[in-house]
Tab-separated table of C-alpha atoms in Angstrom:
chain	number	residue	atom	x	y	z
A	1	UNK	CA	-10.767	-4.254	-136.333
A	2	UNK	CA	-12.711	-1.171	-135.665
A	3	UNK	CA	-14.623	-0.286	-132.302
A	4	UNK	CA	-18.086	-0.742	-133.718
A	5	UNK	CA	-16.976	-4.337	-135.270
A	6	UNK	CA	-15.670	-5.535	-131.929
A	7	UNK	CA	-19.046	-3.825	-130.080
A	8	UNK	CA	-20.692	-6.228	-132.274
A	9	UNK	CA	-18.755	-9.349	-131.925
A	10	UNK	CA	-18.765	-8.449	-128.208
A	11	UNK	CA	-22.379	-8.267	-127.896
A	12	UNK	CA	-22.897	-11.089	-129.742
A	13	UNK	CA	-20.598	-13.401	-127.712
A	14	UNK	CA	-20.862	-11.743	-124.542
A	15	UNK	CA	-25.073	-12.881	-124.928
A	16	UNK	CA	-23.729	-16.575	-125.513
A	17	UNK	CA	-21.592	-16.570	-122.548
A	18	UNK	CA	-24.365	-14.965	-120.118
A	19	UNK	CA	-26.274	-17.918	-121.236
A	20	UNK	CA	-24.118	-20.036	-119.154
A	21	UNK	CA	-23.979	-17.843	-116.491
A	22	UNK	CA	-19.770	-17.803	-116.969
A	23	UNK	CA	-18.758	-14.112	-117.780
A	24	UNK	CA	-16.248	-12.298	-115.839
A	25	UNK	CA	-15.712	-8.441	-115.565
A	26	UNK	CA	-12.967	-7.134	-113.421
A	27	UNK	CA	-10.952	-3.365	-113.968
A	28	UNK	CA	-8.546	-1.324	-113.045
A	29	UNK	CA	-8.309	2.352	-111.737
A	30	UNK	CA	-5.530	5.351	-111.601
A	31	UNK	CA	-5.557	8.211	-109.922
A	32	UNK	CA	-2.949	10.394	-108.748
A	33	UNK	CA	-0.544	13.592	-109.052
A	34	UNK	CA	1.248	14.595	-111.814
A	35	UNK	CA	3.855	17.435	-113.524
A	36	UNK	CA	6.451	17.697	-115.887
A	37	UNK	CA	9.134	20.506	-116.996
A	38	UNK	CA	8.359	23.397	-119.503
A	39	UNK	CA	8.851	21.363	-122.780
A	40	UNK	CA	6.646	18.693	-121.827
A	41	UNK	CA	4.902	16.769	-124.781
A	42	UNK	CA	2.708	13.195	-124.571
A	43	UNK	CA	5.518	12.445	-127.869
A	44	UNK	CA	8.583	13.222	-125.488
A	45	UNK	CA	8.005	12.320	-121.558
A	46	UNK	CA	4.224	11.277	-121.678
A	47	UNK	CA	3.223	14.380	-119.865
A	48	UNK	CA	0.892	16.715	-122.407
A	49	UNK	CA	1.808	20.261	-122.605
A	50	UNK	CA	-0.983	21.730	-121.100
A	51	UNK	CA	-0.948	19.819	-118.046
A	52	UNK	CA	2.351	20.309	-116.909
A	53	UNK	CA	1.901	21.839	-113.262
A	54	UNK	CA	1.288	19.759	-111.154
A	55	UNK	CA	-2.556	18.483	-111.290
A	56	UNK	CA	-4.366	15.749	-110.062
A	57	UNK	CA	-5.829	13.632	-112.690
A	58	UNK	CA	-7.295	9.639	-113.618
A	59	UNK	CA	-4.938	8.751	-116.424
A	60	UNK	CA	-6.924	5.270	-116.587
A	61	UNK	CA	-9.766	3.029	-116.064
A	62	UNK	CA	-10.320	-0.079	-117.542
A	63	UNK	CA	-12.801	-2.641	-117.712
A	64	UNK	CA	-11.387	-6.474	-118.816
A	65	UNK	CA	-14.079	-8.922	-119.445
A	66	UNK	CA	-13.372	-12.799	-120.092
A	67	UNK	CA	-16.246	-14.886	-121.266
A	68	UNK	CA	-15.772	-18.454	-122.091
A	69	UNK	CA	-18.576	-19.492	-124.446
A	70	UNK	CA	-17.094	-23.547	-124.264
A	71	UNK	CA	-14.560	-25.734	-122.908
A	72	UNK	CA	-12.529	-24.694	-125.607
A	73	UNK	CA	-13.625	-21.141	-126.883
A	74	UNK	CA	-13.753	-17.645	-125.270
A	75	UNK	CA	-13.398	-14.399	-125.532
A	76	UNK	CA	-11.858	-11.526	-124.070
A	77	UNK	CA	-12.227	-7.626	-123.949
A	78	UNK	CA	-10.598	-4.450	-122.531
A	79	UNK	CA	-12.715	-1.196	-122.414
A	80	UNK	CA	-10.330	1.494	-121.693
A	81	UNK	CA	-10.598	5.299	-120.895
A	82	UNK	CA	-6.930	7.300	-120.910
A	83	UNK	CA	-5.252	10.310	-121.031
A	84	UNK	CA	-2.998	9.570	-123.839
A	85	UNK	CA	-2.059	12.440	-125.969
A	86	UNK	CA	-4.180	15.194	-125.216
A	87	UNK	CA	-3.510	14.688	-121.148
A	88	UNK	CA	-7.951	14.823	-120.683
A	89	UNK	CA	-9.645	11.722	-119.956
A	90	UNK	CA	-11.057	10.609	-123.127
A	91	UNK	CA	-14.328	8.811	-124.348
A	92	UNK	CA	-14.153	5.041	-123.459
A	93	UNK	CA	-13.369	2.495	-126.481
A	94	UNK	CA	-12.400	-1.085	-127.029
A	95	UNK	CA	-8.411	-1.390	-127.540
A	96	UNK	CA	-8.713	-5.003	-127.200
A	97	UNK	CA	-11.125	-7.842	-128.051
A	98	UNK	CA	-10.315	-11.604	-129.448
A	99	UNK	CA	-11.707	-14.721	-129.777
A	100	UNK	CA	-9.352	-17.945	-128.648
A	101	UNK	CA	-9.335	-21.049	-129.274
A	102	UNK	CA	-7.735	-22.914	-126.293
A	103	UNK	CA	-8.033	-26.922	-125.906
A	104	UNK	CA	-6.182	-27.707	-122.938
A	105	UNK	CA	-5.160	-31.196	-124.081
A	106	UNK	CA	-3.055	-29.256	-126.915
A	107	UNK	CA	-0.335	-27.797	-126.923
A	108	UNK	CA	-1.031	-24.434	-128.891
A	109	UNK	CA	-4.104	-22.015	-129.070
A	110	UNK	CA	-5.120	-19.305	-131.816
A	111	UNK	CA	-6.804	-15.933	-131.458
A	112	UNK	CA	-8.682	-13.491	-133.807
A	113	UNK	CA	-9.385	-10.197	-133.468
A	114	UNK	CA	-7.576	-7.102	-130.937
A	115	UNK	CA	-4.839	-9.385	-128.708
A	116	UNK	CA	-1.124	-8.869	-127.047
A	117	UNK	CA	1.043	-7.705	-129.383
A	118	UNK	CA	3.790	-10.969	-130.093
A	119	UNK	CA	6.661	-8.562	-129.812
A	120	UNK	CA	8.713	-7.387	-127.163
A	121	UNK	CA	8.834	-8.160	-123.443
A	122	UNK	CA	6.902	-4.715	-122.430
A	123	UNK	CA	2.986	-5.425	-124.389
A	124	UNK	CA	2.513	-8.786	-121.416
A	125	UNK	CA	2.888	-5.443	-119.312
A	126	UNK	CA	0.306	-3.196	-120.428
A	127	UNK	CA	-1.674	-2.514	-117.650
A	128	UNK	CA	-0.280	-0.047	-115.075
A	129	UNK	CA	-0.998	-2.636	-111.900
A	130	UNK	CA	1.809	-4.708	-113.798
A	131	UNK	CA	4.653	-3.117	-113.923
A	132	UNK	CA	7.032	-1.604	-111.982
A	133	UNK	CA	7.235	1.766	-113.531
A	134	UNK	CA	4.433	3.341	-114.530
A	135	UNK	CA	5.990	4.475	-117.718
A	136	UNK	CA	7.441	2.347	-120.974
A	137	UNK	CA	11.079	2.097	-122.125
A	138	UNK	CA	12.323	4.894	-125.003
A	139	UNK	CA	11.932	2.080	-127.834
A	140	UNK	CA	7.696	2.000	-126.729
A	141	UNK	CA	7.352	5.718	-125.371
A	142	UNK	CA	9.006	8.172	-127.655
A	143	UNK	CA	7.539	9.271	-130.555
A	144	UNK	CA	10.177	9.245	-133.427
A	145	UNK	CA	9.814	11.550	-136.705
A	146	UNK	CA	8.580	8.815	-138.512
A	147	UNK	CA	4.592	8.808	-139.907
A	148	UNK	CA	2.403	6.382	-141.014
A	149	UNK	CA	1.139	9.102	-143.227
A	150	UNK	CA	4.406	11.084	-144.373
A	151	UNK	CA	7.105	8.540	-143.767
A	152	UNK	CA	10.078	9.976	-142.521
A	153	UNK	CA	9.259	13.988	-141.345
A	154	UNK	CA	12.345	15.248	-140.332
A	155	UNK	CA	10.453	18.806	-138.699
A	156	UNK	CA	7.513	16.509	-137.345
A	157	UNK	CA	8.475	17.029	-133.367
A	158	UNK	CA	8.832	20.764	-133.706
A	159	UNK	CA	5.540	21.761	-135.611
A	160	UNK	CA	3.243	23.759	-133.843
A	161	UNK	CA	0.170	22.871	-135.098
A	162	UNK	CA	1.107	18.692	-134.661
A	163	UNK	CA	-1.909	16.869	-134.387
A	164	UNK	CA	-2.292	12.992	-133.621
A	165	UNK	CA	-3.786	12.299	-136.609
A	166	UNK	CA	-0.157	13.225	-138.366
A	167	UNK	CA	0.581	9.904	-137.337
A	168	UNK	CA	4.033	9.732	-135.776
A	169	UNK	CA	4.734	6.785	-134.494
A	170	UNK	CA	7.308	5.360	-131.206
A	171	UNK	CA	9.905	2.535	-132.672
A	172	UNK	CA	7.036	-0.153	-130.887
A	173	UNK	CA	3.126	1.031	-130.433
A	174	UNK	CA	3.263	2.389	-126.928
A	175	UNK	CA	-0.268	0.236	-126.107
A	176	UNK	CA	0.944	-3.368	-126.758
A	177	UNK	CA	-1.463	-4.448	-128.958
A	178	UNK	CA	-2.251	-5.786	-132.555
A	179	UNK	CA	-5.021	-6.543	-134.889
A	180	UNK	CA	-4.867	-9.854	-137.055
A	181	UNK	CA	-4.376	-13.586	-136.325
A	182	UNK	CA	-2.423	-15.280	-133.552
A	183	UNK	CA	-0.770	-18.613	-132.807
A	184	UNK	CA	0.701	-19.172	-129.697
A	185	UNK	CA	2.530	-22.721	-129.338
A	186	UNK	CA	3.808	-24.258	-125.975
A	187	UNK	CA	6.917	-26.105	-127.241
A	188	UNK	CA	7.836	-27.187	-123.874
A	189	UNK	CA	5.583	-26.879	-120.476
A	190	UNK	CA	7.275	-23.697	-118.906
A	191	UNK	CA	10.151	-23.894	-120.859
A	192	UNK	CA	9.924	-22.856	-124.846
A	193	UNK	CA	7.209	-20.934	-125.952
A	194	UNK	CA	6.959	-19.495	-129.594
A	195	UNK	CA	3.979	-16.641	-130.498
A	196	UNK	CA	3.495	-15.995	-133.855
A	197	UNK	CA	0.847	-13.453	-135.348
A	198	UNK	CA	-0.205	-12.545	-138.852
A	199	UNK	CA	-1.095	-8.603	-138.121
A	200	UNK	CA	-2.439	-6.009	-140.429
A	201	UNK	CA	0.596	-3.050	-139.865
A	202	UNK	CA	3.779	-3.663	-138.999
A	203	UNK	CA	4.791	-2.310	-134.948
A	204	UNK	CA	5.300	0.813	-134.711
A	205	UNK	CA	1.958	2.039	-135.715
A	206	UNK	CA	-0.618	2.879	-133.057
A	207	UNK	CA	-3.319	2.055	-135.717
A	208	UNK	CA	-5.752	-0.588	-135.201
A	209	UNK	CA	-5.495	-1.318	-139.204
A	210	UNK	CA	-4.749	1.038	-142.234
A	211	UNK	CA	-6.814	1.958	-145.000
A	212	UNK	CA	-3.940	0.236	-147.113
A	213	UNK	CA	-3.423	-3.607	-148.183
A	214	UNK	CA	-0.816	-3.335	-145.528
A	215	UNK	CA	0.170	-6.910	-143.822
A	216	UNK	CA	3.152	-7.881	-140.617
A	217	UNK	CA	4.501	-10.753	-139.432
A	218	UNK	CA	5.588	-10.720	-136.118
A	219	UNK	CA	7.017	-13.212	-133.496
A	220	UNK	CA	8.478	-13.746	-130.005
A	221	UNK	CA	10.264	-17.032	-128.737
A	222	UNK	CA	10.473	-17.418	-125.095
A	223	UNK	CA	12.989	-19.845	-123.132
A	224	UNK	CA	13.077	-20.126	-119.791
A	225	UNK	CA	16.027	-22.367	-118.863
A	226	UNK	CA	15.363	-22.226	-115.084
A	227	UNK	CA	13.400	-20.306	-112.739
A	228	UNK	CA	15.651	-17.689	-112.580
A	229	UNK	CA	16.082	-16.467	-116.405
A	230	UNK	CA	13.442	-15.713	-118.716
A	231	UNK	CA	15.088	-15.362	-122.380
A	232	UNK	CA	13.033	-13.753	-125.413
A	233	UNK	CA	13.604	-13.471	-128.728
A	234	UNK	CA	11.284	-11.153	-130.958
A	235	UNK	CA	11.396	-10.126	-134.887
A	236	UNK	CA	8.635	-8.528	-136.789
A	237	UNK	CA	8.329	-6.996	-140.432
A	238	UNK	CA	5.757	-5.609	-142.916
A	239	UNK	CA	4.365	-2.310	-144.166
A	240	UNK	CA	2.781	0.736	-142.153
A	241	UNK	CA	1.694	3.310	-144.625
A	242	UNK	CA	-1.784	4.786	-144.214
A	243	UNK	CA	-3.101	6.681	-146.960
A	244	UNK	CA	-4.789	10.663	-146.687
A	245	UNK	CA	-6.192	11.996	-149.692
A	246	UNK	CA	-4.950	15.322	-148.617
A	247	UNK	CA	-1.221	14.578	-147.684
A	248	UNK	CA	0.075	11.744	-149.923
A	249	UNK	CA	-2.526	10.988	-152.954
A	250	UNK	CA	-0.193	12.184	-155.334
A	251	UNK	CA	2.468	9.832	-153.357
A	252	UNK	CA	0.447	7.160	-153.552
A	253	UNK	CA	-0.200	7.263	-157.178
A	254	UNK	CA	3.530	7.172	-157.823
A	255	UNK	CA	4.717	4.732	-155.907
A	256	UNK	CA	2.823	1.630	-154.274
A	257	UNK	CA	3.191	3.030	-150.359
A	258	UNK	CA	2.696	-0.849	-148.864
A	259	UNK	CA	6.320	-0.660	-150.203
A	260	UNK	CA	7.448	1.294	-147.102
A	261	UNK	CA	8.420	-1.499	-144.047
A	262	UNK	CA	9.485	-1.743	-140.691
A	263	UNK	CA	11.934	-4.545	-139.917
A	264	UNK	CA	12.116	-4.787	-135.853
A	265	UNK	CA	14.508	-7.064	-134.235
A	266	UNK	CA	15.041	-7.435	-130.052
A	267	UNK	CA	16.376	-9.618	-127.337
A	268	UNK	CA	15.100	-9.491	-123.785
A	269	UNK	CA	16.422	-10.651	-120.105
A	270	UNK	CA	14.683	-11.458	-117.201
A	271	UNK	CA	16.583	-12.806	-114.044
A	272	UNK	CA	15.513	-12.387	-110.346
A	273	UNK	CA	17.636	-13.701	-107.754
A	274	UNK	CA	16.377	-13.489	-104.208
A	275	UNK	CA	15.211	-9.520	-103.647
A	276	UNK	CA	16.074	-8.487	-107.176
A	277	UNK	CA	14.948	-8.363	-110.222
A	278	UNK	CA	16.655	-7.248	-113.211
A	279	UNK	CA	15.150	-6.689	-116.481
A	280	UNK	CA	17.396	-5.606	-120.000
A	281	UNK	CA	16.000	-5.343	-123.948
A	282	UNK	CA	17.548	-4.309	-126.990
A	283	UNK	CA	15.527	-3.493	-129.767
A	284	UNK	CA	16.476	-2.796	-133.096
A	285	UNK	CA	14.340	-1.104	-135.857
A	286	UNK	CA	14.726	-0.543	-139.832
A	287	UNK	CA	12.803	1.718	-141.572
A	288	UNK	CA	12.531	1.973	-145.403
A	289	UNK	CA	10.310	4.993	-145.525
A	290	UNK	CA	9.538	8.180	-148.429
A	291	UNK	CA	10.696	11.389	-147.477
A	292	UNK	CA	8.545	14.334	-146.617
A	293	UNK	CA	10.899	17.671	-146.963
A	294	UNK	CA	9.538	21.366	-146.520
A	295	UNK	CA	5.812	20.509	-147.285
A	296	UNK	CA	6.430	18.430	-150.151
A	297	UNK	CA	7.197	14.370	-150.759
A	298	UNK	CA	10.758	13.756	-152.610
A	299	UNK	CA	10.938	12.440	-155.350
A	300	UNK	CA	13.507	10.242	-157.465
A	301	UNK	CA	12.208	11.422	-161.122
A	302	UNK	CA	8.700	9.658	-161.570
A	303	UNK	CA	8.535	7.204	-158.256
A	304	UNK	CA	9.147	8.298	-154.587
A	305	UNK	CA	12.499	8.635	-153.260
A	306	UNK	CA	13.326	5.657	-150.976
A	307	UNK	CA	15.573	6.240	-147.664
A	308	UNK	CA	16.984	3.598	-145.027
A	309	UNK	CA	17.395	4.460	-141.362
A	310	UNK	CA	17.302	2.611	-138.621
A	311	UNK	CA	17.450	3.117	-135.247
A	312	UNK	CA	18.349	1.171	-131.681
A	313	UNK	CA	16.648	1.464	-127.866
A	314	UNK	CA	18.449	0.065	-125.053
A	315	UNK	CA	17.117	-0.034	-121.395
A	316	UNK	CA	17.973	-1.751	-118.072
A	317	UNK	CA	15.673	-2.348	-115.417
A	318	UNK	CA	16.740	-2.984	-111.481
A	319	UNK	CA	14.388	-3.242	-108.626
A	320	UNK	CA	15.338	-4.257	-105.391
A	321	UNK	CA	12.332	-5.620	-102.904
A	322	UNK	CA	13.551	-4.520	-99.131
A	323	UNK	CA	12.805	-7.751	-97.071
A	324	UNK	CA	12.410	-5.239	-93.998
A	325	UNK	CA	9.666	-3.529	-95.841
A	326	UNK	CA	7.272	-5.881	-97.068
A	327	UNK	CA	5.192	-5.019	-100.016
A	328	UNK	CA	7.781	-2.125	-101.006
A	329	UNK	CA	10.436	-1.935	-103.686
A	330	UNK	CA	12.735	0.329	-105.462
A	331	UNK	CA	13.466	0.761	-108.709
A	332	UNK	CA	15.748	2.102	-111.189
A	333	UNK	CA	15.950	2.538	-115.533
A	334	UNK	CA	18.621	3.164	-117.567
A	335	UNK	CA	17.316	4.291	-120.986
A	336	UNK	CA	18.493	4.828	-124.536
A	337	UNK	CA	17.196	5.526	-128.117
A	338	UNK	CA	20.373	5.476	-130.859
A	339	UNK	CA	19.701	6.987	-134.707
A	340	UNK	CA	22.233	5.759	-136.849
A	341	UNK	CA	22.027	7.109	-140.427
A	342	UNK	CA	22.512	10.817	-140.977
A	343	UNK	CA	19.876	12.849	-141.782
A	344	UNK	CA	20.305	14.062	-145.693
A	345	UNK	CA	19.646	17.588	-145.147
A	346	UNK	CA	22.201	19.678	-143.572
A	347	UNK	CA	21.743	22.051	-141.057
A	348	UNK	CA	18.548	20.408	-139.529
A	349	UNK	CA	16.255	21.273	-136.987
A	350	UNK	CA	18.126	18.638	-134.420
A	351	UNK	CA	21.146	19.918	-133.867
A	352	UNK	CA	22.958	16.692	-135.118
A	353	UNK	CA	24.073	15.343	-138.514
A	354	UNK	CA	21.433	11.690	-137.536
A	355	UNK	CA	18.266	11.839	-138.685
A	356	UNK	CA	16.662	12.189	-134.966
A	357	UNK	CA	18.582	13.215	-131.904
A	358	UNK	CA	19.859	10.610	-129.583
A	359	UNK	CA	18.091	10.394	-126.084
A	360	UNK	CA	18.887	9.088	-123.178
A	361	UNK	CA	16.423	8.518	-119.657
A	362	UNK	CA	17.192	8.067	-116.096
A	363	UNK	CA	14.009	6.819	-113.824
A	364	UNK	CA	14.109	6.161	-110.320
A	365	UNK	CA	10.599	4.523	-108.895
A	366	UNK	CA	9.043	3.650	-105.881
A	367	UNK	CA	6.114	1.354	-105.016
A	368	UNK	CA	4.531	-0.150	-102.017
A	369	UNK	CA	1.698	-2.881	-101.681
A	370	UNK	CA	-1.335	-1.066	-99.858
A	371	UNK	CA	-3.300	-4.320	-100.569
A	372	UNK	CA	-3.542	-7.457	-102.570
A	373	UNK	CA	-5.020	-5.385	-104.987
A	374	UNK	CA	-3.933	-1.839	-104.537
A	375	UNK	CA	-0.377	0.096	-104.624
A	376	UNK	CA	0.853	2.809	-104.460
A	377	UNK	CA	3.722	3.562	-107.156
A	378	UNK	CA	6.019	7.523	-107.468
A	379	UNK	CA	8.214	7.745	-110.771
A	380	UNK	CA	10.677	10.703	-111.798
A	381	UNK	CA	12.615	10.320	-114.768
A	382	UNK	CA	14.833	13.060	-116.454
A	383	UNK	CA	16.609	12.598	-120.387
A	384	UNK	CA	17.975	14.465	-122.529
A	385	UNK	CA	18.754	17.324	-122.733
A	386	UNK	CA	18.702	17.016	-118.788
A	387	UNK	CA	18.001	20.716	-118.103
A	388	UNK	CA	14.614	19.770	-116.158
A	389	UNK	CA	13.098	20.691	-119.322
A	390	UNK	CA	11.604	17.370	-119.892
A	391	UNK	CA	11.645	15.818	-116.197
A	392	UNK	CA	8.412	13.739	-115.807
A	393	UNK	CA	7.205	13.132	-112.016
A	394	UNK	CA	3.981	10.934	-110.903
A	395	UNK	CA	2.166	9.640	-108.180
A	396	UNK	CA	-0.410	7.509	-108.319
A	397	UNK	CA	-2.154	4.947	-106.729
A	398	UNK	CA	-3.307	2.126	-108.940
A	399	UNK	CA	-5.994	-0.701	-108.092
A	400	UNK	CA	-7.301	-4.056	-109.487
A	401	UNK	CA	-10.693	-4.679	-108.788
């Protein structure tokens, strides 16, 4: 759905729901301190290169509006201004927008339009006042040398002139959200819940929708057994390509590129216990991408070549809430992002025989409660290759308003 179609449908419902005097608008605000070591990258530790002394910035603002236009219809919007990628605040624009339909004397609901992503535990936390660290897992965060437009680019993290629209994508779109039809069913009040969506690109893209004929399925079952344990359960699969006259026209011409899917699998834990909280995914991701090899696609006589890899991210999540400091906690991520398959060319630029180079991240984090509404959160993280070349520190306070 693209910006100036939800605009539209925004205007256009937000003018019914002023008519009953119902609409809501709340936001949220960052602001705070950041730096990063000297190989610093948005794609590797979410710090851009050019801002990594240490600066003050606002990586975010965002304004959420909820309008209900009936008892059993609304709709719902998030205007957001970020840093991502080029580390300057950029332009405002819609990353979400939906319209539900919610009876509460049924047991299920359906959306259309922008919503929550159905996979994964991380997209129900996408708004920094949420979560506990201010940055995502490996398996949301880091940028892998796969492309939406390319397919798998085994130099694409070590060109120089790299440019977001190359389309590299992390193993699950870093801002939780998809484009396409939802059903969410309640199975059993605050016990089972299954989401299902019908999306138009499979996860890992950060596109809103492709240019292609390119459909997902994706879905997340939730149990909750007792108060204690949250259990999910998440698949997804479908196609991701997005075609560029300039890159892969000639590509495209021999081989069908909605051909090329992502298969995603993962398992989350949640379990708190008194002061602690503990939070552990796996997530699993198969890739059957082209290959894109010293400036050229390769190809297997007439039609594309076709290649298989797959990766696996791992992370653990502990936070301990000090009863003698109210409002406060402390935190700490383990972090790790497996490539299985070998890369075919030998010698690559990665220093290993996989087709990306493992990583692993350590985060400690700190937070404290100024206010219902306002905390104060630090993060420092280091990974591989852990020569402080890619450390990642910030300080921020974040507010709800």
């Amino acid at each position: 759905m693209s910006n100036k179609m939800v605009i539209l449908i925004s205007a256009i419902l937000c003018w019914s729901a002023v008519a009953h005097a119902q609409i809501q608008i709340n936001g949220t605000f960052d602001a705070g301190f950041s730096s990063g070591g000297k190989s610093s990258a948005f794609i590797s530790n979410g710090i851009s290169r050019d801002y990594r002394y240490l600066h003050f910035s606002i990586p975010q603002i965002n304004l959420l509006l909820f309008a209900p236009i009936n008892d059993n219809w609304y709709f719902e919007a998030r205007l957001q201004s970020d840093t991502w990628g080029e580390g300057t605040l950029r332009y405002p624009r819609f990353t979400l927008g939906n319209i539900t339909y919610d009876d509460p004397n049924k047991d299920y609901s359906v959306s259309i339009g922008r919503f929550i992503s159905t996979f994964g535990f991380y997209p129900s936390r996408n708004l920094t006042i949420d979560r506990t660290f201010i940055e995502l897992p490996l398996a949301y965060s880091y940028y892998i040398s796969m492309s939406d437009i390319y397919g798998y680019w085994d130099q694409a993290r070590y060109q120089n002139g790299y440019s977001y629209g190359d389309g590299l994508m992390t193993t699950v779109y870093y801002g939780g959200y998809s484009t396409g039809f939802r059903w969410n069913w309640e199975i059993n009040e605050n016990k089972a819940n299954l989401q299902t969506s019908i999306t138009t690109v499979a996860p890992g893209s950060a596109r809103d929708y492709t240019n292609l004929g390119n459909l997902a399925l994706q879905s997340r079952l939730i149990l909750n057994p007792s108060i204690e344990w949250q259990i999910g359960f998440s698949g997804a699969y479908g196609s991701f390509m997005h075609y560029d006259a300039s890159v892969n026209d000639a590509a495209r011409r021999a081989t069908p590129l909605e051909n090329f899917r992502q298969t995603v699998l993962g398992m989350d834990l949640r379990y708190g216990f008194g002061f602690w909280e503990i939070i552990a995914e796996t997530i699993y991701s198969r890739w059957k991408v082209p290959e894109y090899r010293d400036g050229s696609f390769e190809f297997d006589g007439t039609e594309l070549e076709k290649y298989n890899y797959s990766n696996i991210g791992v992370n653990i999540d502990i936070k301990f809430e000090p009863p003698f400091i109210s409002g406060s906690y402390i935190a700490f991520r383990a972090d790790h992002l497996n490539f299985i398959e070998e890369n075919p060319v030998v010698g690559n630029l990665y220093g290993t025989k996989d087709w990306d180079k493992d990583k692993f991240r350590f985060t400690g984090a700190l937070g404290y409660k100024i206010s219902r509404n306002v905390e104060a959160k630090i993060l420092v993280s280091e990974q591989t290759p852990f020569d402080y070349s890619l450390y990642a520190f910030k300080a921020i306070i974040t507010a709800f308003f």
